[in-house]
Amino acid sequence: MPGNLDLPGAWRQPIDLTDLVSIPGTSLNVTTVGAFVTRQGWTDIDGQPISYTSMPTIGSLAPFSSPGPTRDGRMKPEITAPGMGIASTLSIDAAPGILADSNLRLRIVQDGVHWVIEGTSMAAPHVTGVYAQMLTLNPTLRDAFTGPSANNDWGFGKVDALGAVENLIKNIPALQAGSDGVTFGWNGTPLASTYNVYRGDIRLLNGTYYGTCFRQGLSSPAFTDTDTPIPGSGFFYLITGVKDGVEGLLGFKSDGSPEPNDAPCSP
């Protein structure tokens, strides 16, 4: 996508590639992501103001974002995300060649380590990151949770990362403390016959403080805490397994050495 060199402060908009979505975007059981515009212009590494020649409207569907449906009538894309005018990381290996190219050089922003590019390949990572956050909070999520209305240009609309995570947290009962406290559970291991739980003030968590013994000799991988932390604070928990009277480690430091346990549950 060469720049318009007659106008040093302009950049030619990408060719309109709005053919119907094709492989691999037509795949079954995957999320296909469309792209919308998030930036009209930028300042390049040489201090020049650069812009797309046609000045696309911010928030509009990118001209290269392929619409659906698929050949067998399925709706695509499922969702859209920022994908045009994205200041993405510039590979240290690619930088010398891009800097030497008078057209591509216009894309490098002032910090010298990012450059402005576009594509649904820029949009998809936004959605991947949101999915990762959502599945971290609730690994049981399935595609049945998506809404009922959509279209073949925008899918179900623009991704809302904050809204997705906020709504997800509200729908996880385990994160809402009731009068009977909060119950925590984890996957048990055959290498442990019982478990010990350490609890501490999250404000004090550091490389030497890991709380104190809170529950000892649990026969199942779960416990309930009925206490409430003081306002502005919170609790953290660490779990160890015990087998034949030997307690497991609290974990390892970055150098590979064991974390110290100065107040063990097990003698």
Coordinates of C-alpha atoms in Angstrom, one line a residue:
M1 CA 0.0 0.0 0.0
P2 CA 2.3 2.8 -1.2
G3 CA 2.1 6.3 0.1
N4 CA 1.1 9.3 -2.1
L5 CA 4.5 10.9 -2.4
D6 CA 3.1 14.0 -4.1
L7 CA 1.5 14.8 -0.8
P8 CA 4.1 14.1 1.9
G9 CA 1.5 14.4 4.7
A10 CA -0.9 11.9 3.2
W11 CA -1.1 8.1 3.0
R12 CA -3.1 6.2 0.4
Q13 CA -6.0 4.3 1.9
P14 CA -5.9 0.5 1.4
I15 CA -7.6 -0.9 -1.7
D16 CA -11.3 -1.9 -1.0
L17 CA -11.1 -5.6 -0.6
T18 CA -14.7 -6.2 0.6
D19 CA -15.2 -9.5 -1.1
L20 CA -17.3 -12.0 0.8
V21 CA -15.5 -13.6 3.7
S22 CA -13.2 -16.5 2.7
I23 CA -11.1 -19.2 4.2
P24 CA -10.2 -19.3 7.1
G25 CA -12.8 -16.9 8.1
T26 CA -15.6 -19.2 7.0
S27 CA -14.5 -22.0 9.4
L28 CA -17.0 -23.7 11.7
N29 CA -16.9 -23.1 15.5
V30 CA -14.6 -20.2 15.4
T31 CA -15.1 -16.4 15.9
T32 CA -14.4 -14.4 12.7
V33 CA -13.6 -10.8 13.5
G34 CA -14.3 -7.8 11.3
A35 CA -12.4 -4.5 11.6
F36 CA -13.4 -0.8 12.2
V37 CA -11.5 2.4 11.9
T38 CA -9.8 3.9 15.0
R39 CA -7.4 6.4 13.6
Q40 CA -7.3 8.8 10.7
G41 CA -3.8 10.1 11.0
W42 CA -0.6 10.1 13.0
T43 CA 2.9 11.7 13.3
D44 CA 5.7 9.7 11.7
I45 CA 9.2 9.1 13.0
D46 CA 10.4 12.2 11.1
G47 CA 7.8 14.4 12.6
Q48 CA 5.5 14.6 9.6
P49 CA 1.7 14.5 9.9
I50 CA 0.5 11.5 8.0
S51 CA -3.1 10.6 7.2
Y52 CA -5.2 8.3 5.1
T53 CA -6.0 10.1 1.8
S54 CA -9.8 9.5 2.1
M55 CA -10.0 10.3 5.8
P56 CA -12.2 7.4 6.8
T57 CA -14.7 8.1 9.6
I58 CA -13.5 6.9 13.0
G59 CA -15.8 4.1 14.2
S60 CA -16.9 3.1 10.7
L61 CA -16.4 -0.3 9.2
A62 CA -13.0 -0.6 7.6
P63 CA -13.1 -0.8 3.7
F64 CA -11.2 -4.1 3.7
S65 CA -13.4 -5.8 6.3
S66 CA -15.1 -8.6 4.4
P67 CA -18.8 -9.1 5.0
G68 CA -20.7 -12.4 5.1
P69 CA -22.6 -14.6 4.8
T70 CA -20.6 -17.8 4.1
R71 CA -21.5 -19.8 1.0
D72 CA -23.8 -22.1 3.1
G73 CA -25.6 -19.1 4.6
R74 CA -23.9 -18.7 8.0
M75 CA -23.5 -15.2 9.4
K76 CA -19.9 -13.9 9.4
P77 CA -18.2 -12.0 11.0
E78 CA -19.4 -12.6 14.6
I79 CA -17.9 -9.4 16.0
T80 CA -15.8 -6.4 15.0
A81 CA -12.8 -4.8 16.7
P82 CA -10.3 -2.0 16.1
G83 CA -8.4 -2.9 12.9
M84 CA -7.6 0.2 10.9
G85 CA -5.0 2.7 12.1
I86 CA -3.5 0.4 14.7
A87 CA -0.1 1.4 16.1
S88 CA 1.3 -2.1 16.4
T89 CA 4.7 -3.3 17.6
L90 CA 7.5 -3.1 15.0
S91 CA 9.8 -6.1 14.9
I92 CA 13.4 -5.3 15.6
D93 CA 14.3 -7.6 12.7
A94 CA 12.0 -5.9 10.2
A95 CA 12.7 -2.3 11.3
P96 CA 15.9 -1.7 9.2
G97 CA 14.2 -2.6 5.9
I98 CA 11.0 -0.6 6.8
L99 CA 13.1 2.5 7.8
A100 CA 14.9 2.3 4.5
D101 CA 11.7 2.1 2.4
S102 CA 10.4 5.7 1.8
N103 CA 6.8 4.5 1.6
L104 CA 6.8 2.2 4.6
R105 CA 8.9 4.7 6.7
L106 CA 5.8 6.9 6.8
R107 CA 4.0 4.3 8.9
I108 CA 6.6 4.3 11.8
V109 CA 5.4 6.6 14.7
Q110 CA 7.6 8.9 16.7
D111 CA 8.8 6.3 19.3
G112 CA 10.4 4.3 16.5
V113 CA 9.2 0.9 17.8
H114 CA 5.6 1.0 16.6
W115 CA 4.1 1.4 13.1
V116 CA 0.6 2.0 11.9
I117 CA -1.0 -0.9 10.0
E118 CA -4.4 -2.2 9.3
G119 CA -6.2 -5.5 8.7
T120 CA -8.5 -7.9 10.4
S121 CA -5.3 -9.5 11.6
M122 CA -5.0 -6.4 13.8
A123 CA -8.7 -6.7 14.9
A124 CA -8.6 -10.4 15.9
P125 CA -6.0 -10.1 18.7
H126 CA -8.2 -7.5 20.4
V127 CA -11.0 -10.1 20.6
T128 CA -8.6 -12.9 21.6
G129 CA -7.4 -10.9 24.6
V130 CA -11.0 -10.3 25.7
Y131 CA -11.8 -14.0 25.4
A132 CA -8.8 -14.9 27.4
Q133 CA -9.9 -12.5 30.2
M134 CA -13.4 -13.9 30.1
L135 CA -12.4 -17.5 30.2
T136 CA -10.0 -16.8 33.0
L137 CA -12.9 -15.5 35.1
N138 CA -15.3 -18.2 34.0
P139 CA -13.8 -21.3 32.2
T140 CA -17.3 -22.7 31.6
L141 CA -18.4 -20.1 29.1
R142 CA -19.7 -21.4 25.8
D143 CA -21.0 -19.7 22.6
A144 CA -24.6 -20.1 23.7
F145 CA -24.1 -16.9 25.8
T146 CA -24.0 -14.7 22.7
G147 CA -26.9 -12.4 21.9
P148 CA -29.8 -13.0 19.4
S149 CA -29.4 -10.3 16.7
A150 CA -26.5 -9.6 14.3
N151 CA -25.7 -8.8 10.7
N152 CA -23.2 -9.8 8.0
D153 CA -21.1 -6.6 8.3
W154 CA -20.7 -6.0 12.0
G155 CA -21.6 -9.4 13.4
F156 CA -22.9 -8.8 16.9
G157 CA -21.3 -5.4 17.0
K158 CA -18.1 -3.7 18.3
V159 CA -16.2 -5.6 21.0
D160 CA -16.7 -4.0 24.5
A161 CA -13.9 -5.4 26.6
L162 CA -14.8 -3.6 29.8
G163 CA -18.5 -4.4 29.5
A164 CA -17.8 -8.1 28.8
V165 CA -15.7 -8.6 31.9
E166 CA -17.9 -6.4 34.1
N167 CA -21.0 -8.4 33.1
L168 CA -19.2 -11.7 33.5
I169 CA -18.1 -10.9 37.1
K170 CA -21.7 -10.0 37.9
N171 CA -22.8 -13.4 36.7
I172 CA -20.4 -15.5 38.8
P173 CA -22.1 -16.2 42.2
A174 CA -18.8 -17.4 43.7
L175 CA -17.5 -13.9 43.6
Q176 CA -20.4 -12.5 45.6
A177 CA -19.9 -12.9 49.3
G178 CA -23.1 -13.8 51.2
S179 CA -23.9 -14.0 54.9
D180 CA -22.4 -17.5 55.1
G181 CA -19.1 -16.4 53.6
V182 CA -17.3 -17.4 50.4
T183 CA -16.5 -21.0 49.4
F184 CA -13.3 -21.6 47.4
G185 CA -12.4 -24.8 45.6
W186 CA -9.7 -26.2 43.4
N187 CA -8.8 -29.4 41.5
G188 CA -7.5 -32.0 43.9
T189 CA -4.4 -34.1 43.3
P190 CA -3.7 -37.8 44.1
L191 CA -0.3 -36.7 45.4
A192 CA -1.9 -35.1 48.5
S193 CA -4.0 -36.7 51.2
T194 CA -4.9 -33.4 52.9
Y195 CA -4.5 -29.7 52.2
N196 CA -3.4 -26.7 54.2
V197 CA -4.6 -23.1 53.5
Y198 CA -2.6 -20.0 54.2
R199 CA -4.4 -16.6 54.4
G200 CA -2.9 -13.1 54.5
D201 CA -3.6 -9.4 54.1
I202 CA -3.1 -8.7 50.4
R203 CA -1.6 -5.3 51.2
L204 CA 1.3 -7.1 52.9
L205 CA 2.0 -9.7 50.1
N206 CA 5.7 -9.6 49.2
G207 CA 8.6 -11.9 48.6
T208 CA 8.8 -13.0 52.3
Y209 CA 5.3 -12.8 53.6
Y210 CA 2.8 -15.5 52.7
G211 CA 0.2 -15.1 55.4
T212 CA -0.4 -17.5 58.2
C213 CA -2.0 -20.9 58.6
F214 CA -5.7 -20.6 58.1
R215 CA -7.0 -24.1 57.6
Q216 CA -5.1 -27.3 58.3
G217 CA -5.7 -30.9 57.4
L218 CA -8.6 -30.4 54.9
S219 CA -9.6 -33.8 53.5
S220 CA -11.3 -32.2 50.4
P221 CA -10.1 -29.4 48.1
A222 CA -12.5 -26.7 49.3
F223 CA -13.0 -24.4 52.3
T224 CA -15.3 -21.5 53.3
D225 CA -14.1 -18.2 54.7
T226 CA -16.8 -16.3 56.7
D227 CA -14.5 -13.4 57.6
T228 CA -14.7 -10.0 55.8
P229 CA -11.5 -8.0 55.1
I230 CA -11.4 -4.5 56.3
P231 CA -12.4 -1.8 53.8
G232 CA -9.7 -1.1 51.2
S233 CA -8.0 -4.4 51.8
G234 CA -8.5 -8.1 50.9
F235 CA -7.4 -11.6 51.6
F236 CA -5.1 -13.8 49.5
Y237 CA -4.9 -17.5 49.9
L238 CA -2.1 -20.1 49.2
I239 CA -2.8 -23.9 49.2
T240 CA -0.3 -26.7 50.0
G241 CA -0.8 -30.4 49.8
V242 CA 0.3 -32.8 52.5
K243 CA 1.3 -36.5 51.8
D244 CA 2.6 -38.9 54.5
G245 CA 3.1 -36.0 56.9
V246 CA 5.2 -34.0 54.4
E247 CA 3.9 -30.6 53.3
G248 CA 4.4 -29.3 49.8
L249 CA 6.0 -26.1 48.8
L250 CA 4.4 -22.6 48.6
G251 CA 6.0 -22.3 45.1
F252 CA 9.2 -21.2 43.6
K253 CA 11.0 -17.9 43.2
S254 CA 12.0 -16.6 39.7
D255 CA 15.5 -18.1 40.2
G256 CA 14.0 -21.5 40.8
S257 CA 14.6 -21.7 44.5
P258 CA 11.7 -22.7 46.8
E259 CA 9.7 -20.0 48.5
P260 CA 10.3 -19.9 52.2
N261 CA 7.5 -21.0 54.6
D262 CA 8.3 -19.3 57.9
A263 CA 5.0 -20.2 59.6
P264 CA 4.1 -23.7 58.4
C265 CA 0.7 -25.3 59.3
S266 CA 2.4 -28.7 59.5
P267 CA 5.2 -29.1 62.1

